[in-house]
Coordinates of C-alpha atoms and ligand atoms in Angstrom, one line a residue:
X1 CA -202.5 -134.6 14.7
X2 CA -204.7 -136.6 11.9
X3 CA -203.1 -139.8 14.0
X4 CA -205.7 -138.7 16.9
X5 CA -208.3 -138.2 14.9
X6 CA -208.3 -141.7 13.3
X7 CA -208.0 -143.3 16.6
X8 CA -211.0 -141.3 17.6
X9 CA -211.9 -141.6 20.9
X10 CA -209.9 -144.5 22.4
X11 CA -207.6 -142.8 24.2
X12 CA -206.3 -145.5 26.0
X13 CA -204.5 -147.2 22.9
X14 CA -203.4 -143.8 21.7
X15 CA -201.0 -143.2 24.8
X16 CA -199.6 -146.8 24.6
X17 CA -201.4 -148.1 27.8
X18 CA -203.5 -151.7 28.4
X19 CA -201.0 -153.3 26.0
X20 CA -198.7 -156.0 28.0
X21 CA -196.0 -156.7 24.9
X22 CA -194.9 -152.5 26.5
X23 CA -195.6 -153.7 30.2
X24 CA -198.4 -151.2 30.2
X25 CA -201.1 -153.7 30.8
X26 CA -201.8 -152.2 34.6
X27 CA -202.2 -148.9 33.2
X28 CA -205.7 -147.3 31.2
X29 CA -207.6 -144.2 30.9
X30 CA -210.3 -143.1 33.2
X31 CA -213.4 -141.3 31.7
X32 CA -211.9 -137.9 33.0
X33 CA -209.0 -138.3 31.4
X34 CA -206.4 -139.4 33.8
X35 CA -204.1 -142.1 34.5
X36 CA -204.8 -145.0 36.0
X37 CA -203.5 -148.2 37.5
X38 CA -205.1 -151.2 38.0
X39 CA -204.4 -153.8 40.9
X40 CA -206.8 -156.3 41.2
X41 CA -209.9 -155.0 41.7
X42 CA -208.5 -151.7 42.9
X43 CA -207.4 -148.7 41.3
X44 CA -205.4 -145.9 41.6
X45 CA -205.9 -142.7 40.4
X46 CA -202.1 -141.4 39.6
X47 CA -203.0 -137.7 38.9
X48 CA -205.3 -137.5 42.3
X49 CA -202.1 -138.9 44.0
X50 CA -200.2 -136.4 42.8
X51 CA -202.1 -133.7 43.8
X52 CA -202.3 -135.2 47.4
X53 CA -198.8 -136.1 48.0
X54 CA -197.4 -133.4 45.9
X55 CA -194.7 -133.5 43.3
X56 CA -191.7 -134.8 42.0
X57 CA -193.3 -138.0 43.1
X58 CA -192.2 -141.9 42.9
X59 CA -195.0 -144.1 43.1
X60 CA -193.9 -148.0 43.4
X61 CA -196.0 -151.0 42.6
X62 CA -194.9 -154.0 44.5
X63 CA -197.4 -155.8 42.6
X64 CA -195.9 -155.3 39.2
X65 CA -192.7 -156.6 40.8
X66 CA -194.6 -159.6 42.4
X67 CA -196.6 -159.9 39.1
X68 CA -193.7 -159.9 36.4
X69 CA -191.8 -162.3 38.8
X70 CA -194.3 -165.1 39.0
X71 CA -194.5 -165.1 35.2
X72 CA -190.9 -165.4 34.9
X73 CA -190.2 -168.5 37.1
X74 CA -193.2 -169.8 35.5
X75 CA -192.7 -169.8 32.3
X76 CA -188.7 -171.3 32.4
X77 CA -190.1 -173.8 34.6
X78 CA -193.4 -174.4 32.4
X79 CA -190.8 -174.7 29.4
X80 CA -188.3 -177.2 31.4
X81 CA -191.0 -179.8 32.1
X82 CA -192.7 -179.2 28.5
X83 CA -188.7 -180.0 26.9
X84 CA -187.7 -182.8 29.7
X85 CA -185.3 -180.2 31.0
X86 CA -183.4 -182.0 33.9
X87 CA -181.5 -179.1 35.9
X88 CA -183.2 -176.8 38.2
X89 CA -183.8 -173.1 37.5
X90 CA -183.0 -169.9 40.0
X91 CA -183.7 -166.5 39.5
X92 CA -181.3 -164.0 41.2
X93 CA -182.0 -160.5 41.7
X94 CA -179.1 -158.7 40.9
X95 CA -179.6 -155.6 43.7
X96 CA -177.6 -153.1 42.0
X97 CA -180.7 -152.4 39.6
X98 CA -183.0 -151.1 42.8
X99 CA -181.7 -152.1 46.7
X100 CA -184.9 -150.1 48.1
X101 CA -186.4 -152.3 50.8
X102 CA -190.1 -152.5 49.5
X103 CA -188.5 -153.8 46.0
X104 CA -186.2 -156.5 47.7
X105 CA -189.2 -157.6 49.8
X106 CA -191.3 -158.0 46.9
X107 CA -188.9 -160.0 44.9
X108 CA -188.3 -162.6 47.9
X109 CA -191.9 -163.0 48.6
X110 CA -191.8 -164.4 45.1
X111 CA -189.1 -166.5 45.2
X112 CA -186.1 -164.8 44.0
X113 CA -182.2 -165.5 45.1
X114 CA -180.0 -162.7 45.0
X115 CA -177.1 -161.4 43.7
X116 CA -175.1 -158.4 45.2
X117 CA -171.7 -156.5 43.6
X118 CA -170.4 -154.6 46.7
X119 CA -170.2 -155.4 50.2
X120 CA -172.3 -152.8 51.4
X121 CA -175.4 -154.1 49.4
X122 CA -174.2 -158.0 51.2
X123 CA -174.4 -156.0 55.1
X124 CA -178.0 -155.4 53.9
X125 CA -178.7 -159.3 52.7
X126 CA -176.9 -159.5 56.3
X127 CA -179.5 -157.2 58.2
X128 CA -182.3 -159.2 56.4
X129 CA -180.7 -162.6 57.7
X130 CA -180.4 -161.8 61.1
X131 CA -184.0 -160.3 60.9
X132 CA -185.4 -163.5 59.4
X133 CA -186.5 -161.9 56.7
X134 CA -185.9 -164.3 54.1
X135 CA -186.1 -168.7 54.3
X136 CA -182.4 -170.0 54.4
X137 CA -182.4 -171.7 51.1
X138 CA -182.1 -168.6 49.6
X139 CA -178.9 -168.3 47.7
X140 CA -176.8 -164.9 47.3
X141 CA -174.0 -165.2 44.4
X142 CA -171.4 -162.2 45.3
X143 CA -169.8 -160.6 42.0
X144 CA -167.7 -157.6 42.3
X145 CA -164.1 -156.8 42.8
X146 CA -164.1 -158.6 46.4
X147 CA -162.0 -156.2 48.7
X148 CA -161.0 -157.8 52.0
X149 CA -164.3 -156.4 54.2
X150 CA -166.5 -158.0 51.4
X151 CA -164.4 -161.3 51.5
X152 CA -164.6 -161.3 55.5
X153 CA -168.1 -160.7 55.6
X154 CA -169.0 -163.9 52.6
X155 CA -166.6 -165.4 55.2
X156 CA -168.7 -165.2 58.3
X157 CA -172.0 -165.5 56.3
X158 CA -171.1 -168.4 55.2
X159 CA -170.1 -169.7 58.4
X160 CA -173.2 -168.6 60.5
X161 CA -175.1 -171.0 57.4
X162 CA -175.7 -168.8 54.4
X163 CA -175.8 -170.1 51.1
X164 CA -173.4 -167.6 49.6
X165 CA -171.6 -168.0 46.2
X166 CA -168.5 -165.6 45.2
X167 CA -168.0 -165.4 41.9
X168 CA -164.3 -165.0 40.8
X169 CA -164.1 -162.1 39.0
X170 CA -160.0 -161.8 38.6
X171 CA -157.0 -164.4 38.9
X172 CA -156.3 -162.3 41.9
X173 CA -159.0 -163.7 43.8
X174 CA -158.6 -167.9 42.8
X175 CA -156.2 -168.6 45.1
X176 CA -157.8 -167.2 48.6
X177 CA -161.3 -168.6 47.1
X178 CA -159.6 -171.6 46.6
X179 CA -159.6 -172.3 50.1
X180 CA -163.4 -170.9 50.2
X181 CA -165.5 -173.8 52.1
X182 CA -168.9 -173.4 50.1
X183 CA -169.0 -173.5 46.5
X184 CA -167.8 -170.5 44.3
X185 CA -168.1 -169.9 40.9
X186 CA -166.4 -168.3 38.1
X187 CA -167.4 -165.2 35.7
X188 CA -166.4 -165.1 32.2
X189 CA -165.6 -162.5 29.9
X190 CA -167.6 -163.8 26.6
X191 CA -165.7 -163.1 23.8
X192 CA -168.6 -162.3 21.4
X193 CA -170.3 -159.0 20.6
X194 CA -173.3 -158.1 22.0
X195 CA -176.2 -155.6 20.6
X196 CA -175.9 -153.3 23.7
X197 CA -174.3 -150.4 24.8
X198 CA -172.5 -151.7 27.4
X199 CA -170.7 -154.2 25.3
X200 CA -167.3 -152.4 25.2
X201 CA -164.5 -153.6 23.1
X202 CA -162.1 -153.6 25.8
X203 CA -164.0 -155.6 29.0
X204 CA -162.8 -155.4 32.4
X205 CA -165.2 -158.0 33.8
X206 CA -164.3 -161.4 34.6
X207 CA -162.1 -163.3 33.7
X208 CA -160.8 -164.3 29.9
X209 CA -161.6 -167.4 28.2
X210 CA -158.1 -168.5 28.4
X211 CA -157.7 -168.0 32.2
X212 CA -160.9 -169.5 32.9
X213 CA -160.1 -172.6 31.0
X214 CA -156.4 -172.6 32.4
X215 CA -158.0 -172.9 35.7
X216 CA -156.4 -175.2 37.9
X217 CA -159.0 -178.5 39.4
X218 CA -160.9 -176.7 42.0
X219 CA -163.7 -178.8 43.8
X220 CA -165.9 -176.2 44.8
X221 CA -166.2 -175.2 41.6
X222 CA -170.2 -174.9 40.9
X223 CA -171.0 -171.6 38.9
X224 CA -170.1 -170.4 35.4
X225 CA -171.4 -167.3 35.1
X226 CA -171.2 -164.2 32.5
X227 CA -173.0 -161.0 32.0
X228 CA -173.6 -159.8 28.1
X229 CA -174.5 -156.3 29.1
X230 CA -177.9 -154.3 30.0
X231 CA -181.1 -153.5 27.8
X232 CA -179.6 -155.9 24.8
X233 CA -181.5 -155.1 21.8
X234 CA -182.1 -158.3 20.0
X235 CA -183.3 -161.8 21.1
X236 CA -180.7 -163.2 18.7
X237 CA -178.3 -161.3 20.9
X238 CA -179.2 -163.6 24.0
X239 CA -179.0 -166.9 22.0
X240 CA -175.7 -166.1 20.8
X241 CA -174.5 -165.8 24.2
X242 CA -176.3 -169.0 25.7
X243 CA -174.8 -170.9 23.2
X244 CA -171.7 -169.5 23.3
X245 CA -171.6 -169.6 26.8
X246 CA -172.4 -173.0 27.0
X247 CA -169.6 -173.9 24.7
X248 CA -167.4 -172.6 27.7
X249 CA -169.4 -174.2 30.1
X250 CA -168.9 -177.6 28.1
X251 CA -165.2 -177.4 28.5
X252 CA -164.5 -175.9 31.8
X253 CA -166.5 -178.8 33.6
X254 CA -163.6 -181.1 31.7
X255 CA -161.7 -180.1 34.6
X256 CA -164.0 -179.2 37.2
X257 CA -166.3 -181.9 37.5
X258 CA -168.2 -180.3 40.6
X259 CA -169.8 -177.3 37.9
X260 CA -173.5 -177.9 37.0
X261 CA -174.7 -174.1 37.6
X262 CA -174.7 -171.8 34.1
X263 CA -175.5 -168.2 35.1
X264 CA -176.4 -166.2 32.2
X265 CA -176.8 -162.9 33.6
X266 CA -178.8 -160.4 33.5
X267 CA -179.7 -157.9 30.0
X268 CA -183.0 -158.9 28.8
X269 CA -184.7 -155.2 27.9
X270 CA -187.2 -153.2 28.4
X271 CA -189.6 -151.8 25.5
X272 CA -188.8 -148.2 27.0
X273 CA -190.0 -146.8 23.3
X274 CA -193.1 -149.0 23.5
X275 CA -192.3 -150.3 20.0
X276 CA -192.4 -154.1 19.4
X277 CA -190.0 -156.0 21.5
X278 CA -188.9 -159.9 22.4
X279 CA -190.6 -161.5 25.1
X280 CA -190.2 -163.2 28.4
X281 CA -191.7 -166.3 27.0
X282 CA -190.7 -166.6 23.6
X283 CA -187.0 -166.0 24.8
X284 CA -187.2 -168.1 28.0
X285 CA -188.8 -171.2 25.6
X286 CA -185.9 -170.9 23.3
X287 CA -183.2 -170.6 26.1
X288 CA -184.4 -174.3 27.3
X289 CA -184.6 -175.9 24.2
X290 CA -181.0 -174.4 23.4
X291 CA -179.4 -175.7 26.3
X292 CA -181.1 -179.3 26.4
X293 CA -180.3 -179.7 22.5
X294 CA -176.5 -178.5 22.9
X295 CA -176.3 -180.6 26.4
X296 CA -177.5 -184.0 25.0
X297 CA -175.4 -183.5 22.2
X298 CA -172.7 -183.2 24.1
X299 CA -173.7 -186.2 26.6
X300 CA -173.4 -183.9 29.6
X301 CA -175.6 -183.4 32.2
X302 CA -178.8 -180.0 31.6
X303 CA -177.0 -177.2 33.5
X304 CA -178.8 -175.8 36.4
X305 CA -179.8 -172.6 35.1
X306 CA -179.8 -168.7 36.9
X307 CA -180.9 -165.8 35.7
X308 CA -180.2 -162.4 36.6
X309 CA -182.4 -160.0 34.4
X310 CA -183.2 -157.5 36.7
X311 CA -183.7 -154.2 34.5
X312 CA -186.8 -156.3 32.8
X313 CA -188.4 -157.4 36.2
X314 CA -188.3 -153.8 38.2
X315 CA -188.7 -151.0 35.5
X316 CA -192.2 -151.2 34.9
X317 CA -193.1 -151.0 38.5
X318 CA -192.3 -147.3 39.2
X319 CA -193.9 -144.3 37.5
X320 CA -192.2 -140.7 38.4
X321 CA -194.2 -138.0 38.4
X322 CA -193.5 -134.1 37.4
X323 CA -195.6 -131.0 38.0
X324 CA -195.6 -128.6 34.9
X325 CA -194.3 -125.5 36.0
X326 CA -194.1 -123.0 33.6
X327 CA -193.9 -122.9 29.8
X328 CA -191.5 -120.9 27.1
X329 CA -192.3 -120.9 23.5
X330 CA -189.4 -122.6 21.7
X331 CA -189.2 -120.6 18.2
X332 CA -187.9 -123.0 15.8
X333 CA -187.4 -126.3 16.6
X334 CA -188.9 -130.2 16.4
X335 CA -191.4 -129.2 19.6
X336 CA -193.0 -125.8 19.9
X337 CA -192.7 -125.0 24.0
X338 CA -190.7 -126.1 26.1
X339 CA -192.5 -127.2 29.8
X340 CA -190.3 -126.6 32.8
X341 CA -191.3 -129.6 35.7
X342 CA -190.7 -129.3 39.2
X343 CA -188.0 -132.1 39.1
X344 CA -184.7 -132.5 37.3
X345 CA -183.8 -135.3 35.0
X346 CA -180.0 -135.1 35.7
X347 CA -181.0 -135.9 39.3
X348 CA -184.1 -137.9 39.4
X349 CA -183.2 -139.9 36.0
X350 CA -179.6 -140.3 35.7
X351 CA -180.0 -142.0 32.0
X352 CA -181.9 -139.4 30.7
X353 CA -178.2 -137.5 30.6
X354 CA -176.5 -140.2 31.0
X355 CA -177.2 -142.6 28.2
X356 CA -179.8 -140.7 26.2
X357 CA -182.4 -143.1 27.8
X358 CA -186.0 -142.9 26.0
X359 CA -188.4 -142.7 27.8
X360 CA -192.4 -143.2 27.7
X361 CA -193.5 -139.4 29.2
X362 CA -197.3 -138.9 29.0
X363 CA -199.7 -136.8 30.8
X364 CA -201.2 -138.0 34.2
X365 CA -204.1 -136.1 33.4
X366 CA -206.4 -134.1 30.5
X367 CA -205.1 -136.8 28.4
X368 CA -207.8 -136.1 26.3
X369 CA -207.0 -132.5 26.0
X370 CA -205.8 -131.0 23.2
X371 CA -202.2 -131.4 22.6
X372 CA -199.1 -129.8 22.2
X373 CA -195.6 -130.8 20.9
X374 CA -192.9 -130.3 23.7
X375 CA -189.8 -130.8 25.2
X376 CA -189.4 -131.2 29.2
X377 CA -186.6 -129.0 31.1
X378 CA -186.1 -130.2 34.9
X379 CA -185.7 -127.2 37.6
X380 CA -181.5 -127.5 38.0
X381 CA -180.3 -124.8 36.2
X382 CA -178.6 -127.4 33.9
X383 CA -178.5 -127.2 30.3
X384 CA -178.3 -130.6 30.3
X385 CA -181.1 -131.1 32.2
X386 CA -184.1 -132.1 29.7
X387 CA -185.9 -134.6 27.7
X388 CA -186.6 -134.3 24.3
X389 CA -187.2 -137.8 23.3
X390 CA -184.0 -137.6 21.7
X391 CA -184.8 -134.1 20.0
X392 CA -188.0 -135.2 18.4
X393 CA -190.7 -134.5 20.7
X394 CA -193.2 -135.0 23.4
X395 CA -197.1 -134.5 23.3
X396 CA -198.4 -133.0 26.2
X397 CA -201.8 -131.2 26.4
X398 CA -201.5 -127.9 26.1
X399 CA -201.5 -125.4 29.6
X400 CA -203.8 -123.0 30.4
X401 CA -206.2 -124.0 27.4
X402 CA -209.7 -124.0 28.7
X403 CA -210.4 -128.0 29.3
X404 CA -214.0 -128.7 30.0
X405 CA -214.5 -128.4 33.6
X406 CA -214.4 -131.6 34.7
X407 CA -211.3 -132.5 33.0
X408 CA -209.1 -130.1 34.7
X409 CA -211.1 -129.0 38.0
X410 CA -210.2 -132.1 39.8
X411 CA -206.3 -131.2 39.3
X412 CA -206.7 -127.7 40.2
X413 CA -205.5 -127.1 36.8
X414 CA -202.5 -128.1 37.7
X415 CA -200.2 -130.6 34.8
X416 CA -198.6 -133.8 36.0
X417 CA -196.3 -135.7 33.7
X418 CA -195.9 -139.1 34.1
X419 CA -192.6 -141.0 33.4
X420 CA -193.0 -144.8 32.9
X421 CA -190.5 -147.8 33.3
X422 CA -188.3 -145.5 36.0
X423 CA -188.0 -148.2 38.5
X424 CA -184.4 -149.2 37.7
X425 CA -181.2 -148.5 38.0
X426 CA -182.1 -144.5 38.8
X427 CA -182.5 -144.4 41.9
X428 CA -178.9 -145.5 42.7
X429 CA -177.6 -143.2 40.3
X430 CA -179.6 -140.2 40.9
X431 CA -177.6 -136.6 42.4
X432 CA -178.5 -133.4 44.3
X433 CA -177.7 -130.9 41.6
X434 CA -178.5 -127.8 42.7
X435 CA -179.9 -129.5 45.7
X436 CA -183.1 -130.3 44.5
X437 CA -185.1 -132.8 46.7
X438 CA -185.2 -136.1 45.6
X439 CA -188.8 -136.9 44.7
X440 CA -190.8 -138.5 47.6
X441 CA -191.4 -142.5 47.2
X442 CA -194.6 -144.0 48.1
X443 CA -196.3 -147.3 47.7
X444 CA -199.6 -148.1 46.3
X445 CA -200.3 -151.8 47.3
X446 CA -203.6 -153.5 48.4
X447 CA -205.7 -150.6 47.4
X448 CA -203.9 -148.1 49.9
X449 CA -200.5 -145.6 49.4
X450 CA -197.7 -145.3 52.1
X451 CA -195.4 -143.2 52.4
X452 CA -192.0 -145.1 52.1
X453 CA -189.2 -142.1 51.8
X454 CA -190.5 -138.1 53.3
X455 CA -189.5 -135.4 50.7
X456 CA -186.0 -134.1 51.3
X457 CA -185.8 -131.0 53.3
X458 CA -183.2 -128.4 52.5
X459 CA -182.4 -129.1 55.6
X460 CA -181.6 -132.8 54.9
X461 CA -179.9 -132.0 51.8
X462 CA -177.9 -129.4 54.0
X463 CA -177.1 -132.0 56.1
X464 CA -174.9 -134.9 53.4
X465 CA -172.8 -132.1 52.5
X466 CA -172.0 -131.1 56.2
X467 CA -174.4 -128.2 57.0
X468 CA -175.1 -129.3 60.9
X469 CA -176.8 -127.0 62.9
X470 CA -175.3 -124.7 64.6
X471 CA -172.8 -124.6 61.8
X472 CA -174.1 -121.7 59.8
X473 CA -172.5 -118.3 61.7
Ligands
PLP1 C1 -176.1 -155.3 36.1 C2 -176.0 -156.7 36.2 C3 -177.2 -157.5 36.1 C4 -178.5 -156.9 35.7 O1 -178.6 -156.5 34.4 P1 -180.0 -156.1 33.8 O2 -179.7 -155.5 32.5 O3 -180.6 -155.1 34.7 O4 -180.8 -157.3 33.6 C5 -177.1 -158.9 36.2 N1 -175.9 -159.5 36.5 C6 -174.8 -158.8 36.7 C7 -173.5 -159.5 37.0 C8 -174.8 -157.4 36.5 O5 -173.7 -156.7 36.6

């Protein structure tokens, strides 16, 4: 541990916090040794929420959403009137990365469009409409195989006023979208290699080059849009694609005149490993440029520009938390205990078995105490279900150690682990293994917590794979 000792006592820096390259900027230190967050002029004290709500625990920011958001639009459209960028920019949420309520609400309070990939997540966009919920410039693109209950329902949005965009996403669907009445656009399968996991060789997305070009005239024609993949590694991974893309773009609106929408998708990452990463700005300045140098070259009109990074703008607002409860010496391996939490990873964090996600795992609190190497098992009774930071390990303090008394009497002695970065994509993957309760959600917004989703019962568990009452004799 000489690394600790060199840092001496700023502990802040040490666990990665306060620095906003890692999206860590609203989180610190307090002088007992537990995490904070920091909205405003309020704060939040993560482990005494922990032990007053109880664990596995979601906390959500909308604040980091609101935050992250505002600086997004900002800067592509700081960077259009800086280059004498002449199309417009949108940002679309793409609602597949987290469709809870209090996440969507935040996003349209800032500004954002959407984008949806199912028709279940459009009958929400629907309940939203009809509740006046959002102003009626707001634009929804519709990706997604389009089975005939999603194309009804873009259908009678559309006719009851909705701006609403479906994206042809197979040949199957040009011909009734043909006939569409609003304007539709057209998702392309890039052919260009992309430093991400989800760039597989063989694509099923979209449509290829050579059917998108062989496109007969459509008028309603607005959108060319394509998707790289998620958590792309490299900024020089996102240029390729813009100007790639735009080389597509460039000859498709040849034939359709009526295009002046390029939809780059979604993909920008998140520095889960808090290691140095790309940036919002950097990338979004360079984007612009791009497409204004390639456009006047070309003598065609600057694209309208949308993008759909949605992993990068909701990760960093959710923190889960775990309980430590109960350690077993691990006798020869990278991490010397291993500290069974009151949550499960295969359930709660899909990735971590999924993908091999990283993730940032720190204590909540005694983060000044002494420290231990570890590895995290979650309560299924899984194999599977652990972290390991990818077999290395994680430093945690160590249990049962006498702490001095402040450190660990507000607690109760009691060990919370906090997860960072969890706010996308897991909630829509996550499983009842074992049928562990889902860990409760709350908000912490304008210096106060609410209780958004109750922990599952057994009961309520019981009841999704058909235990009704009455059923048990
Ligand atoms: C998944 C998806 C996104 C979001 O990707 P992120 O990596 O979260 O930015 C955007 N657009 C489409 C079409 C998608 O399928």
């Amino acid at each position: 541990m000489k690394k600790i000792k060199k840092l001496g006592k700023n502990w802040r820096k040490f666990w990665k916090l306060g620095v906003e390259e890692f999206n860590t900027q609203f989180f610190s230190v307090n002088k007992e040794g537990e995490l904070t967050a920091t909205e405003g002029h309020h704060i939040y004290n993560i482990s005494d929420i922990a032990q007053k709500y109880g664990t596995p625990l979601q906390i959500i920011f909308p604040f980091i959403i609101e935050d992250r958001l505002k600086d997004l639009i900002g800067y592509f459209q700081a960077y259009m009137k800086i280059y004498g960028y002449k199309g417009k920019f949108f940002y679309h949420y793409p609602m597949k990365v987290n469709q809870n309520k209090e996440f969507i609400l935040s996003l349209l309070s800032e500004g954002a469009n959407l984008e949806v990939t199912s028709v279940n997540e459009l009958s929400l966009v629907k309940k939203l409409w009809e509740g006046e919920r959002f102003n009626s410039k707001i634009r929804v693109l519709c990706n997604g195989p389009k089975t005939e209950a999603y194309l009804d329902l873009i259908e009678e949005l559309r006719s009851k006023g909705m701006n609403i965009v479906p994206i042809m996403e197979c040949l199957d669907e040009v011909e009734r979208l043909s006939k569409y009445k609003g304007d539709v656009g057209v998702r392309v399968d890039l052919n260009i290699k992309t430093d991400s996991h989800w760039d597989k060789k063989f694509d099923r997305f979209g449509l290829s080059e050579k059917d998108a070009l062989a496109l007969g005239k459509m008028k309603n024609l607005r959108v060319m849009h394509y998707h790289m993949g998620s958590q792309i590694k490299t900024q020089k991974s996102i240029f390729e694609g813009v100007k790639y893309g735009f080389e597509i773009y460039k000859q498709l609106q040849k034939t359709h005149p009526s295009l002046d929408t390029l939809d780059i998708g979604g993909g920008f990452g998140v520095p889960y490993e808090k290691k140095k990463f790309y940036t919002a700005k950097g990338v979004s300045s360079k984007i612009i440029k791009t497409l204004k140098n390639l456009s006047d070259k070309a003598g065609i009109r600057h694209p309208n520009l949308v993008v759909e990074w949605g992993q990068y703008i909701v990760a960093p607002a959710q923190v889960t938390i775990y309980k430590v409860l109960s350690e077993k010496i691990i006798p020869k391996a990278n991490a010397k205990a291993w500290y069974i939490v009151d949550g499960s990873f295969m359930n709660d964090l899909k990735d971590t078995w999924a993908i091999h996600q990283k993730w940032h795992a720190i204590p909540a609190n005694n983060m000044q105490g002494v420290l231990k190497t570890t590895w995290l098992a979650g309560s299924t009774c899984d194999s599977d279900d652990k972290y390991t930071a990818g077999g290395n390990y994680i430093l945690l303090p160590k249990l049962h150690e006498k702490q001095p008394a402040r450190t660990n009497v507000r607690s109760g002695g009691d060990q919370f682990v906090a997860i960072l970065d969890t706010g996308a994509y897991q909630d829509g993957l996550s499983s009842h293994h074992c049928l562990l309760s889902n860990p409760m959600k709350i908000i912490a917004q304008d210096g106060m917590i609410k209780i958004a989703r109750k922990r599952e019962t057994g009961e309520s568990i019981g009841r999704l794979f058909g235990w009704t009452n009455g059923d048990h004799k």
